[in-house]
Tab-separated table of C-alpha atoms in Angstrom:
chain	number	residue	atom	x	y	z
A	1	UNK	CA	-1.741	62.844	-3.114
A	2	UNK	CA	-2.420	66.542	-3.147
A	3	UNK	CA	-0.024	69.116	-4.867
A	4	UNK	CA	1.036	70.189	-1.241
A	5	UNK	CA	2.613	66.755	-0.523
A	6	UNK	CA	3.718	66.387	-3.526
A	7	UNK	CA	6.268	69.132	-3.250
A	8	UNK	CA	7.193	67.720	0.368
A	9	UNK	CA	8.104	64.713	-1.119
A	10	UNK	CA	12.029	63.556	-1.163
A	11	UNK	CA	14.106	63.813	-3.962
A	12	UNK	CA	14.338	60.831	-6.089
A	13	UNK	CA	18.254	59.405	-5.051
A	14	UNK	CA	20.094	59.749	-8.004
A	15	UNK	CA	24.304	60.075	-9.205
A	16	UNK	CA	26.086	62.301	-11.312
A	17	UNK	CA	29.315	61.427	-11.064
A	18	UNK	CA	29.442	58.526	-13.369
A	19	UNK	CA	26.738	56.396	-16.088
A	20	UNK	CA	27.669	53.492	-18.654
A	21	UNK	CA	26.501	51.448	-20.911
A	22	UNK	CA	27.496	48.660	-23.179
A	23	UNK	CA	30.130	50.730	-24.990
A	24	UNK	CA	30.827	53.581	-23.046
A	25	UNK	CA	31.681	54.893	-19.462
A	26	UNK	CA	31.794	58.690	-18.552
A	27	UNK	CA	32.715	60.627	-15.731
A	28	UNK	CA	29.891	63.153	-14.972
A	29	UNK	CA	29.627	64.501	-18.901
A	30	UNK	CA	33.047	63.547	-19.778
A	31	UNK	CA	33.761	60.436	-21.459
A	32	UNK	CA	36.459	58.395	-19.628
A	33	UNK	CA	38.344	57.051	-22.993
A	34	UNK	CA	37.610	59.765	-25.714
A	35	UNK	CA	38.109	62.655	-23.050
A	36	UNK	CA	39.678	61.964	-19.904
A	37	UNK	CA	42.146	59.229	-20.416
A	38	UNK	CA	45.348	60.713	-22.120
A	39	UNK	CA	43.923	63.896	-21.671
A	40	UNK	CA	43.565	64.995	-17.994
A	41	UNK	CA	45.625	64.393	-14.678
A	42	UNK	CA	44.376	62.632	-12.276
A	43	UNK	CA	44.188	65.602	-9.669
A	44	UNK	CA	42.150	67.489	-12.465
A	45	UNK	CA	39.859	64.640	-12.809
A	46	UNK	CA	39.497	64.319	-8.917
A	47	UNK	CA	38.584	67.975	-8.621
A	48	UNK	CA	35.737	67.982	-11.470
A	49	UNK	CA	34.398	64.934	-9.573
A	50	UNK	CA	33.790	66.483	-6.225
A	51	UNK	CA	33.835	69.970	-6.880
A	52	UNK	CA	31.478	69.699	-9.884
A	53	UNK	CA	32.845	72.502	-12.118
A	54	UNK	CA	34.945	72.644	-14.765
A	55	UNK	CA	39.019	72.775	-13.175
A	56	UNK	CA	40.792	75.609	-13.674
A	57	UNK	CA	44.882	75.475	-13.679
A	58	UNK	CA	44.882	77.334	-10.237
A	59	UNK	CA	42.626	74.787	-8.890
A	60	UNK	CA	44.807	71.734	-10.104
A	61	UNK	CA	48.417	74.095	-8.536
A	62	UNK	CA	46.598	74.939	-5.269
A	63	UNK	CA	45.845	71.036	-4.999
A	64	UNK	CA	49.131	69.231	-6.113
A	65	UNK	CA	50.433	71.481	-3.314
A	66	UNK	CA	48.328	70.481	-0.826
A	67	UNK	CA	48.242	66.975	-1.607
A	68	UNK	CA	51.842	66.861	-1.592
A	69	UNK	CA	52.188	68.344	2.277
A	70	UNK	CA	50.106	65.794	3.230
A	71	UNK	CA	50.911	62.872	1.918
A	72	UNK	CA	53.934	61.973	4.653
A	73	UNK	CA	55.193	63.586	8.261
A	74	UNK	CA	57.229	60.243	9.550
A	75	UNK	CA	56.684	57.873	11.783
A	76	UNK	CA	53.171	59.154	12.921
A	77	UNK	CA	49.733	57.180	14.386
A	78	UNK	CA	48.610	56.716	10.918
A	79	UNK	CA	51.780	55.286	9.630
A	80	UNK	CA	52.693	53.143	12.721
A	81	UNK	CA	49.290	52.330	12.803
A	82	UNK	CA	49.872	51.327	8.854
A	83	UNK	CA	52.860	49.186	9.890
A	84	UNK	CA	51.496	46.938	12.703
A	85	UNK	CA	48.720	45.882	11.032
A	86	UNK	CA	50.676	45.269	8.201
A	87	UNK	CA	52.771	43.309	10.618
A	88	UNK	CA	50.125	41.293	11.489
A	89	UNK	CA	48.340	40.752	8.231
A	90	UNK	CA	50.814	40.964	5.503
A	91	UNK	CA	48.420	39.348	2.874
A	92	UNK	CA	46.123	42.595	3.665
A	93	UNK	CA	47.737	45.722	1.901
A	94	UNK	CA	44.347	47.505	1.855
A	95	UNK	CA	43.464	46.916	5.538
A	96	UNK	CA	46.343	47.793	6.416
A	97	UNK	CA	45.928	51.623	4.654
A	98	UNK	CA	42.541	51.728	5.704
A	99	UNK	CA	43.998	51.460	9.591
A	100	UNK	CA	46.134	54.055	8.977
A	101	UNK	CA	43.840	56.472	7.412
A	102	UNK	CA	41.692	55.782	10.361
A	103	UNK	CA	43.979	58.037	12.551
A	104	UNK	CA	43.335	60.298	10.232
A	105	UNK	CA	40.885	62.695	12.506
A	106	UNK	CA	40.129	65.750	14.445
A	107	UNK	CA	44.175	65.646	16.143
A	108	UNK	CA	46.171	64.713	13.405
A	109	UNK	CA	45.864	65.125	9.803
A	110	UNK	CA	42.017	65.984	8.931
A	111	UNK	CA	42.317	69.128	11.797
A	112	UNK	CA	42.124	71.198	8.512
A	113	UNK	CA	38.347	70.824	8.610
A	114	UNK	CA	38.210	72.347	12.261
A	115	UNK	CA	40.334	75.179	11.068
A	116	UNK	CA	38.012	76.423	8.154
A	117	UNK	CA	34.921	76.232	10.495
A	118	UNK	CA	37.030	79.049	12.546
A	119	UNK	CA	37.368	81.176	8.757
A	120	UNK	CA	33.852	80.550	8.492
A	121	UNK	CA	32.866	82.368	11.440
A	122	UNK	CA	35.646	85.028	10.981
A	123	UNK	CA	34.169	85.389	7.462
A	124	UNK	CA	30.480	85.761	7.869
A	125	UNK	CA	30.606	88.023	10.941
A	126	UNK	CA	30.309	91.800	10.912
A	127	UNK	CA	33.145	92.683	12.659
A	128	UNK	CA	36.089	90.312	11.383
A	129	UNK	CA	38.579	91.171	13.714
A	130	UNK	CA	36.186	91.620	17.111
A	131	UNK	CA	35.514	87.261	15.610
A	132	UNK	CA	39.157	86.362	15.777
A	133	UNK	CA	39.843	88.189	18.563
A	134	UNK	CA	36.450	85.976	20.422
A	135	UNK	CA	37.509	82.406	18.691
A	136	UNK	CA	41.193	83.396	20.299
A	137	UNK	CA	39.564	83.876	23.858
A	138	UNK	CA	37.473	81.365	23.889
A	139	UNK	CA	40.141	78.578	23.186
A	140	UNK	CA	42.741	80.445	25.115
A	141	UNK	CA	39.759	79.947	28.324
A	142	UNK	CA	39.161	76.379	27.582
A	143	UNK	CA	42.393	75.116	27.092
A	144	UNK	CA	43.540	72.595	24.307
A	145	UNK	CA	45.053	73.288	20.644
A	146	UNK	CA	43.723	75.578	18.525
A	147	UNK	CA	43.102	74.012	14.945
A	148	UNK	CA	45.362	75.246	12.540
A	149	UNK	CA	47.939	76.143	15.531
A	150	UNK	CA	50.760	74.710	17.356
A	151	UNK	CA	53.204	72.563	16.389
A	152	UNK	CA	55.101	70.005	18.525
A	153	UNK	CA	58.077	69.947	16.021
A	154	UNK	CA	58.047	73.036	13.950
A	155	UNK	CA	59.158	76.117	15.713
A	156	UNK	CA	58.349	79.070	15.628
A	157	UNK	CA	57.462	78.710	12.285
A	158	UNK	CA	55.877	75.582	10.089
A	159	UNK	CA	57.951	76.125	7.308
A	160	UNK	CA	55.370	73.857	5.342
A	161	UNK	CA	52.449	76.962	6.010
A	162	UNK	CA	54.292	79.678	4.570
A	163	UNK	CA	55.067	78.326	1.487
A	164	UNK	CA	51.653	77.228	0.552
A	165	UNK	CA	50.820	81.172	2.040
A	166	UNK	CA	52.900	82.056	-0.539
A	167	UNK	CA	52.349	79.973	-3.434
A	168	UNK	CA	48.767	81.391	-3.133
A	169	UNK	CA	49.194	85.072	-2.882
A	170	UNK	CA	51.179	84.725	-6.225
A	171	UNK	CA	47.892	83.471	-7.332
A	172	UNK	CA	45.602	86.316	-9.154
A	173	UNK	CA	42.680	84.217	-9.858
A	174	UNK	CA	42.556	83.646	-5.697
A	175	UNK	CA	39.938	86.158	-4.148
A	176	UNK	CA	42.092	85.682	-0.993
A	177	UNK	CA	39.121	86.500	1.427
A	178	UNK	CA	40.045	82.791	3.409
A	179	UNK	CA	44.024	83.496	3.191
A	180	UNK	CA	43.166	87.036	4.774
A	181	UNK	CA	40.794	85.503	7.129
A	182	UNK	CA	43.383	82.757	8.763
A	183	UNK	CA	46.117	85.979	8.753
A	184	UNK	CA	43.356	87.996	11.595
A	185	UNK	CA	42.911	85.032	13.165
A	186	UNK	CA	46.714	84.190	13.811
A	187	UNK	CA	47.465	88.466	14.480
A	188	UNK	CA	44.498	87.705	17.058
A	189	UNK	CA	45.900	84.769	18.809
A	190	UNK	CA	49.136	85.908	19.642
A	191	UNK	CA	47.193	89.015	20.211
A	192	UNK	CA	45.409	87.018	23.158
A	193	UNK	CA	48.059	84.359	24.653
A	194	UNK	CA	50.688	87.096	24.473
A	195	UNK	CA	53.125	84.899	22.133
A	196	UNK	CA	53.875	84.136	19.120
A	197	UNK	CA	51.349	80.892	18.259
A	198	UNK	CA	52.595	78.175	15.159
A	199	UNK	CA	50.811	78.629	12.102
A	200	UNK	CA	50.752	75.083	11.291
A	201	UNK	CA	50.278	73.372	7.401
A	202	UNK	CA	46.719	72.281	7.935
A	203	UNK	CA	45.628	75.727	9.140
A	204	UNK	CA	47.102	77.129	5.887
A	205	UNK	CA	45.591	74.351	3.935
A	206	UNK	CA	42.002	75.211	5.486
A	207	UNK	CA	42.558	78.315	3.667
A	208	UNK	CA	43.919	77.074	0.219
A	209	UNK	CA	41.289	74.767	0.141
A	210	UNK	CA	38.669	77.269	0.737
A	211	UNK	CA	39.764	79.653	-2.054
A	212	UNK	CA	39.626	76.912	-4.643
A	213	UNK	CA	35.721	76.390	-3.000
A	214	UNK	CA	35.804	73.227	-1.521
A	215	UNK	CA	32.960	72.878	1.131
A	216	UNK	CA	34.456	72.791	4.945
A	217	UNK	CA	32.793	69.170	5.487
A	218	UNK	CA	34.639	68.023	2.471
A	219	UNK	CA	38.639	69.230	3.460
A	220	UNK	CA	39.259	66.086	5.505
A	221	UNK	CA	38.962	63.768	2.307
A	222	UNK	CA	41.828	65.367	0.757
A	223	UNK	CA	43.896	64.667	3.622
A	224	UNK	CA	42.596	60.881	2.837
A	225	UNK	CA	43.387	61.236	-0.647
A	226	UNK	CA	46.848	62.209	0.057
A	227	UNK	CA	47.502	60.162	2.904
A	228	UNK	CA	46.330	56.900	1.482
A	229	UNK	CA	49.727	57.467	-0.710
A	230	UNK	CA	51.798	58.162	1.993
A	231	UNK	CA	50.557	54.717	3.649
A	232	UNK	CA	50.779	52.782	0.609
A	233	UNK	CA	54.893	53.990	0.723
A	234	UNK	CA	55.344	53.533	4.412
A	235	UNK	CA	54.070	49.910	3.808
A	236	UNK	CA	56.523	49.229	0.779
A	237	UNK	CA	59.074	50.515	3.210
A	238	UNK	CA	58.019	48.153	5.771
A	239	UNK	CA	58.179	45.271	2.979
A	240	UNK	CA	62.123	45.845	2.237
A	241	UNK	CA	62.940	47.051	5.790
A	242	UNK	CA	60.261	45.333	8.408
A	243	UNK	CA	59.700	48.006	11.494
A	244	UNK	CA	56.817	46.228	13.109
A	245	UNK	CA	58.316	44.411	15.356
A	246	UNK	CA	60.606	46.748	16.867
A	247	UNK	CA	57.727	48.919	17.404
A	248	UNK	CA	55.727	46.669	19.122
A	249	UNK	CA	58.801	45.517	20.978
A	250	UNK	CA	60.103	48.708	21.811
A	251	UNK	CA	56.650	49.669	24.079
A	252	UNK	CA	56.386	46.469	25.489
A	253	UNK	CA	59.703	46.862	27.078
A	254	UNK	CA	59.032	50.542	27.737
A	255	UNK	CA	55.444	50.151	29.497
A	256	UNK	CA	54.896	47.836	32.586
């Protein structure tokens, strides 16, 4: 093999996120009983794993918030979705999460990931502003939601948004280039449809998220994280006060 194809060659597939042996078992370079158990939160330990970095307290704030506005909204896809197949297969707790966390997409939930691809753009053009104002066009053209925007229960205002807006500005170790980036972009789209627009909680979460550096691909697993909880409480629920079959009864009567 020459030197040429050598260096072509794919990297060997390797893990960093956890090794053991007879006696031990760390996380990455942190040893799960001497350093981790005891010591550290489970959100802190979550973020070292997938961010990769030591955790700073701002990290582990910005993400407690976060997880906690997404853990529950009600009754939605995910839950109901939870409960039926609960329903149907009470001796299946974990199927019956994994269902609902399967609603969990590019509508509901994990839009947060469509929202920071719009900061993206807003942040790495030249003109900011002449961005926003384009993204705003260009949806208002097509039609449809614009991730990050709209709400069909909170009006005018997502009360949910603001506060994590504001938890973050209060923040000093926050560069706040995202936060300022998801502001042009909302100025823009009312700008464009001529009304005031809903700055919803996973728009302002696309921006939290992205000041603490987690990668745009990686936002939708936090609304997992979170929502697996959620699920996991909606289905105790369901134990002590069955909904199932209502549901399903309820749109069988209501659909021919």
């Amino acid at each position: 093999m020459t030197s040429s194809n050598k260096s072509s060659a794919a990297p060997v597939p390797s893990s960093k996120l956890c090794s053991h042996n007879l006696t031990s078992l760390h996380y990455r370079d942190a040893n799960l009983v001497d350093d981790l158990i005891g010591q550290k939160s489970f959100t802190e330990v979550m973020l070292m794993q997938i961010l990769g970095r030591p955790i700073r307290p701002v990290d582990i704030r910005i993400t407690d918030a976060v997880l906690i506005v997404l853990m529950e909204h009600g009754l939605t896809p995910s839950s109901i979705s939870s409960r039926l197949v609960y329903m149907s297969a009470p001796e299946n707790l974990q199927g019956a999460v994994a269902a609902g966390l399967l609603a969990v997409g590019s509508q509901f939930v994990g839009t947060t990931e469509n929202c920071s691809r719009l900061l993206d753009r807003i942040e790495a053009a030249a003109d900011a502003r002449s961005e926003a104002l384009a993204i705003a066009r260009e949806h208002r053209q097509r039609g449809g939601a614009i991730p990050g925007f709209g709400h069909h229960l909170h009006k005018p205002v997502d009360p949910r948004a603001y506060k994590l807006l504001d938890l973050a500005k209060a923040e000093a170790d926050l560069a706040g280039h995202k936060i300022a980036a998801l502001e042009l972009l909302s100025e823009a789209i009312d700008e464009v449809y001529g009304r005031q627009i809903t700055l919803n909680a996973t728009g302002a979460i696309a921006a939290l998220l992205g000041e603490i550096g987690v990668a745009t691909n990686g936002m939708r697993g936090f609304a997992v994280i979170s929502r697996a909880a959620g699920l996991v409480s909606h289905i105790v629920e369901e134990q002590q006060c069955p909904t199932g079959r209502f549901i399903w009864e309820t749109v069988e009567n209501a659909i021919e």
